[in-house]
Amino acid sequence: MSTDKNEVFNDRFLKACRRERTDCTPIWFMRQAGRYQPEYRRLREKYSLMDLATNPELCAEVTLLPVRQLGVDAAILFSDIMLPLGPMGVRFQIQEGVGPVIDRPLRDLKAIERLRPLVPQEDLPFVLEAICILRKELSVPLIGFAGAPFTLASYLIEGGPSRTFHRTKALMFSRPDVWRALLEKLVEAVAAFLQAQVRAGAQALQIFDSWVGCLSPRDYEQFVLPFMQKLFSQLKGLDVPLIHFGVGTGHLLKLMKRAGGDVIGLDWRVPLGGAWAELGFDVAVQGNLDPAALLGPWDLVEQGASEILRQAGGRPGHIFNLGHGVLPDTSPDRLKRLVDFVHEITRGA
Ligand code: CP3
């Protein structure tokens, strides 16, 4: 496949992040590189997820796959939120169908004090190199990303995926001093990593607080908001759009906006129109088709997408996406058709 570097740079995603008018609504997908692609599955027969994420050439190749196949308006660096935890001294595996599993979960102050500060240029040079390669190849903006401190802390404390996050909450409630020590370390590491990604060439950043929706607004305000405000304050000077995303966070949206971000990512549980009105139109929104909708008949995909676009009302500052990542059973053709549909129906609207 030929590179697309000679094409005119497509900046409609960046414009929409800044709430500027665009020729049509930009669209990209969380997990747009992944198991739903036969090419990705073939690479995974030879390489582990970590092999792909830590080899600059392979990382760039995987990142480019969906950009070329689907015609999306942004690329997202192929990596995982767990990546920066390795050099901080955390041993983990990413188990297929499960997610990250930590060898020795962190449960006390001693373990947290042992976490090393992250030095991205030394610890994760391959990520920065992949970004450099990608910037030469891409004619759409490149999104860098990191996990938010709460979501990373939840993996570190639970030791793996959780439905209830009881251990995380127990530590947060009973040892606020230990919680603070952990979140402060994570804020520093995540800020350093994101700053390094922008210096290497990332043109936007998404912060995934995937699991923070398990908290009440009151607990978010007390135990997460101050750390997120600190994180966002360290990213402000970078002059790239910041996307702030969580799953099941309909009840936290206003607090997430207070925490920071130029774009708030919405999952499929909230009607986009109401959520945007509640947030205020001084912030952009991203979302929010149910990823499972793509497993049903095309008519329903079209209806769902049309309804989201109707609710966005042609207002500048909407980036179309799914409400969470692409599911492994999704047909690549379906995704391509959705990209074309969103572009066509909003063109000149
Ligand atoms: O295309 C992209 O979106 C970029 C790649 C990306 C991956 N992980 C690759 C990956 C991104 C942005 C992530 C972020 C990530 N990782 C999050 C935040 C986003 C979200 O989904 O809420 C979280 C919570 C993780 C942790 C993690 N890693 C999980 C829950 C899983 C799924 C486990 C499974 O097998 O279902 C992973 C593995 C993972 N990371 C895959 C991919 C493409 C699965 C495919 C594989 O194992 O090769």
mmCIF file of N, CA and C and ligand atoms in Angstrom, residues 30-35 40 44 49 76-81 94-100 145 155 208 210-211 324, ligand 1:
data_model
loop_
_atom_site.group_PDB
_atom_site.id
_atom_site.type_symbol
_atom_site.label_atom_id
_atom_site.label_comp_id
_atom_site.label_asym_id
_atom_site.label_seq_id
_atom_site.Cartn_x
_atom_site.Cartn_y
_atom_site.Cartn_z
ATOM 1 N N MET A 30 -12.039 4.667 18.597
ATOM 2 C CA MET A 30 -11.188 4.109 19.637
ATOM 3 C C MET A 30 -10.979 2.635 19.301
ATOM 4 N N ARG A 31 -9.761 2.122 19.495
ATOM 5 C CA ARG A 31 -9.382 0.759 19.100
ATOM 6 C C ARG A 31 -9.585 0.521 17.610
ATOM 7 N N GLN A 32 -9.248 1.542 16.815
ATOM 8 C CA GLN A 32 -9.404 1.346 15.366
ATOM 9 C C GLN A 32 -8.353 0.391 14.814
ATOM 10 N N ALA A 33 -7.283 0.173 15.564
ATOM 11 C CA ALA A 33 -6.347 -0.907 15.240
ATOM 12 C C ALA A 33 -6.600 -2.030 16.227
ATOM 13 N N GLY A 34 -6.867 -3.227 15.738
ATOM 14 C CA GLY A 34 -7.129 -4.309 16.687
ATOM 15 C C GLY A 34 -7.613 -5.576 16.024
ATOM 16 N N ARG A 35 -8.126 -6.454 16.860
ATOM 17 C CA ARG A 35 -8.403 -7.819 16.413
ATOM 18 C C ARG A 35 -9.467 -7.955 15.345
ATOM 19 N N TYR A 40 -4.214 -7.343 11.377
ATOM 20 C CA TYR A 40 -3.745 -7.263 12.767
ATOM 21 C C TYR A 40 -3.621 -8.660 13.362
ATOM 22 N N ARG A 44 -0.405 -10.568 14.961
ATOM 23 C CA ARG A 44 -0.435 -11.074 16.332
ATOM 24 C C ARG A 44 -0.080 -12.559 16.436
ATOM 25 N N LEU A 49 1.241 -8.317 21.765
ATOM 26 C CA LEU A 49 0.790 -6.924 21.784
ATOM 27 C C LEU A 49 1.948 -6.003 22.177
ATOM 28 N N ILE A 76 -4.592 7.056 15.883
ATOM 29 C CA ILE A 76 -4.212 6.984 17.296
ATOM 30 C C ILE A 76 -3.046 6.022 17.408
ATOM 31 N N LEU A 77 -2.025 6.487 18.108
ATOM 32 C CA LEU A 77 -0.813 5.700 18.288
ATOM 33 C C LEU A 77 -1.169 4.313 18.804
ATOM 34 N N PHE A 78 -0.605 3.274 18.211
ATOM 35 C CA PHE A 78 -0.858 1.930 18.708
ATOM 36 C C PHE A 78 0.009 1.686 19.936
ATOM 37 N N SER A 79 -0.640 1.486 21.069
ATOM 38 C CA SER A 79 0.079 1.280 22.321
ATOM 39 C C SER A 79 -0.921 0.734 23.330
ATOM 40 N N ASP A 80 -0.618 0.815 24.596
ATOM 41 C CA ASP A 80 -1.589 0.436 25.620
ATOM 42 C C ASP A 80 -1.368 1.326 26.833
ATOM 43 N N ILE A 81 -2.433 1.543 27.593
ATOM 44 C CA ILE A 81 -2.287 2.423 28.762
ATOM 45 C C ILE A 81 -1.304 1.849 29.782
ATOM 46 N N ILE A 94 -0.554 -8.702 29.454
ATOM 47 C CA ILE A 94 -1.868 -8.384 28.901
ATOM 48 C C ILE A 94 -2.434 -9.679 28.358
ATOM 49 N N GLN A 95 -3.444 -10.198 29.040
ATOM 50 C CA GLN A 95 -4.004 -11.500 28.669
ATOM 51 C C GLN A 95 -5.178 -11.322 27.718
ATOM 52 N N GLU A 96 -5.138 -12.097 26.655
ATOM 53 C CA GLU A 96 -6.168 -11.985 25.627
ATOM 54 C C GLU A 96 -7.547 -12.294 26.200
ATOM 55 N N GLY A 97 -8.502 -11.433 25.890
ATOM 56 C CA GLY A 97 -9.868 -11.623 26.372
ATOM 57 C C GLY A 97 -10.055 -11.226 27.826
ATOM 58 N N VAL A 98 -8.971 -10.871 28.514
ATOM 59 C CA VAL A 98 -9.056 -10.495 29.929
ATOM 60 C C VAL A 98 -8.654 -9.035 30.100
ATOM 61 N N GLY A 99 -7.413 -8.741 29.702
ATOM 62 C CA GLY A 99 -6.875 -7.403 29.893
ATOM 63 C C GLY A 99 -5.601 -7.486 30.710
ATOM 64 N N PRO A 100 -5.165 -6.368 31.269
ATOM 65 C CA PRO A 100 -3.905 -6.353 32.009
ATOM 66 C C PRO A 100 -4.013 -7.109 33.331
ATOM 67 N N PHE A 145 -1.737 9.237 23.606
ATOM 68 C CA PHE A 145 -2.672 8.996 24.719
ATOM 69 C C PHE A 145 -1.969 8.427 25.945
ATOM 70 N N TYR A 155 -6.004 -0.676 38.067
ATOM 71 C CA TYR A 155 -5.315 -1.911 37.644
ATOM 72 C C TYR A 155 -4.218 -2.283 38.644
ATOM 73 N N PHE A 208 -7.532 8.520 28.817
ATOM 74 C CA PHE A 208 -8.545 7.488 29.031
ATOM 75 C C PHE A 208 -8.745 7.275 30.519
ATOM 76 N N SER A 210 -11.036 5.283 31.743
ATOM 77 C CA SER A 210 -12.062 4.314 31.355
ATOM 78 C C SER A 210 -12.924 3.847 32.518
ATOM 79 N N TRP A 211 -12.342 3.683 33.693
ATOM 80 C CA TRP A 211 -13.120 3.030 34.769
ATOM 81 C C TRP A 211 -13.564 3.968 35.878
ATOM 82 N N HIS A 324 -17.187 3.512 22.932
ATOM 83 C CA HIS A 324 -16.023 2.841 23.503
ATOM 84 C C HIS A 324 -15.324 2.164 22.322
HETATM 85 O O1 CP3 B 1 -6.331 1.742 18.153
HETATM 86 C C1 CP3 B 1 -6.279 2.192 19.345
HETATM 87 O O2 CP3 B 1 -7.263 2.618 19.961
HETATM 88 C C2 CP3 B 1 -4.913 2.280 19.999
HETATM 89 C C3 CP3 B 1 -4.559 1.186 20.767
HETATM 90 C C4 CP3 B 1 -5.009 0.998 22.209
HETATM 91 C C5 CP3 B 1 -4.858 -0.270 22.827
HETATM 92 N N1 CP3 B 1 -5.174 -0.130 24.139
HETATM 93 C C6 CP3 B 1 -4.383 -1.491 22.164
HETATM 94 C C7 CP3 B 1 -4.909 -2.789 22.661
HETATM 95 C C8 CP3 B 1 -5.500 1.884 23.163
HETATM 96 C C9 CP3 B 1 -5.885 3.348 23.030
HETATM 97 C C10 CP3 B 1 -5.596 1.162 24.392
HETATM 98 C C11 CP3 B 1 -6.013 1.774 25.665
HETATM 99 C C12 CP3 B 1 -6.441 0.890 26.762
HETATM 100 N N2 CP3 B 1 -5.902 -0.289 27.185
HETATM 101 C C13 CP3 B 1 -7.473 1.219 27.675
HETATM 102 C C14 CP3 B 1 -8.266 2.490 27.625
HETATM 103 C C15 CP3 B 1 -9.317 2.438 26.557
HETATM 104 C C16 CP3 B 1 -10.465 1.533 26.899
HETATM 105 O O3 CP3 B 1 -10.619 0.541 26.166
HETATM 106 O O4 CP3 B 1 -11.174 1.841 27.837
HETATM 107 C C17 CP3 B 1 -7.581 0.186 28.601
HETATM 108 C C18 CP3 B 1 -8.575 0.096 29.728
HETATM 109 C C19 CP3 B 1 -6.567 -0.770 28.284
HETATM 110 C C20 CP3 B 1 -6.253 -2.047 28.998
HETATM 111 C C21 CP3 B 1 -6.481 -3.186 28.076
HETATM 112 N N3 CP3 B 1 -5.566 -3.615 27.140
HETATM 113 C C22 CP3 B 1 -7.661 -3.955 27.909
HETATM 114 C C23 CP3 B 1 -8.916 -3.828 28.718
HETATM 115 C C24 CP3 B 1 -7.430 -4.862 26.842
HETATM 116 C C25 CP3 B 1 -8.418 -5.838 26.219
HETATM 117 C C26 CP3 B 1 -8.194 -7.250 26.561
HETATM 118 C C27 CP3 B 1 -8.895 -8.144 25.529
HETATM 119 O O5 CP3 B 1 -8.219 -9.054 25.033
HETATM 120 O O6 CP3 B 1 -10.074 -7.931 25.246
HETATM 121 C C28 CP3 B 1 -6.120 -4.633 26.391
HETATM 122 C C29 CP3 B 1 -5.473 -5.322 25.243
HETATM 123 C C30 CP3 B 1 -5.403 -4.492 24.014
HETATM 124 N N4 CP3 B 1 -4.851 -3.239 23.950
HETATM 125 C C31 CP3 B 1 -5.827 -4.868 22.717
HETATM 126 C C32 CP3 B 1 -5.510 -3.804 21.867
HETATM 127 C C33 CP3 B 1 -5.706 -3.706 20.378
HETATM 128 C C34 CP3 B 1 -6.514 -6.197 22.383
HETATM 129 C C35 CP3 B 1 -5.948 -6.953 21.262
HETATM 130 C C36 CP3 B 1 -4.780 -7.822 21.522
HETATM 131 O O7 CP3 B 1 -4.679 -8.482 22.565
HETATM 132 O O8 CP3 B 1 -3.962 -7.901 20.582
#
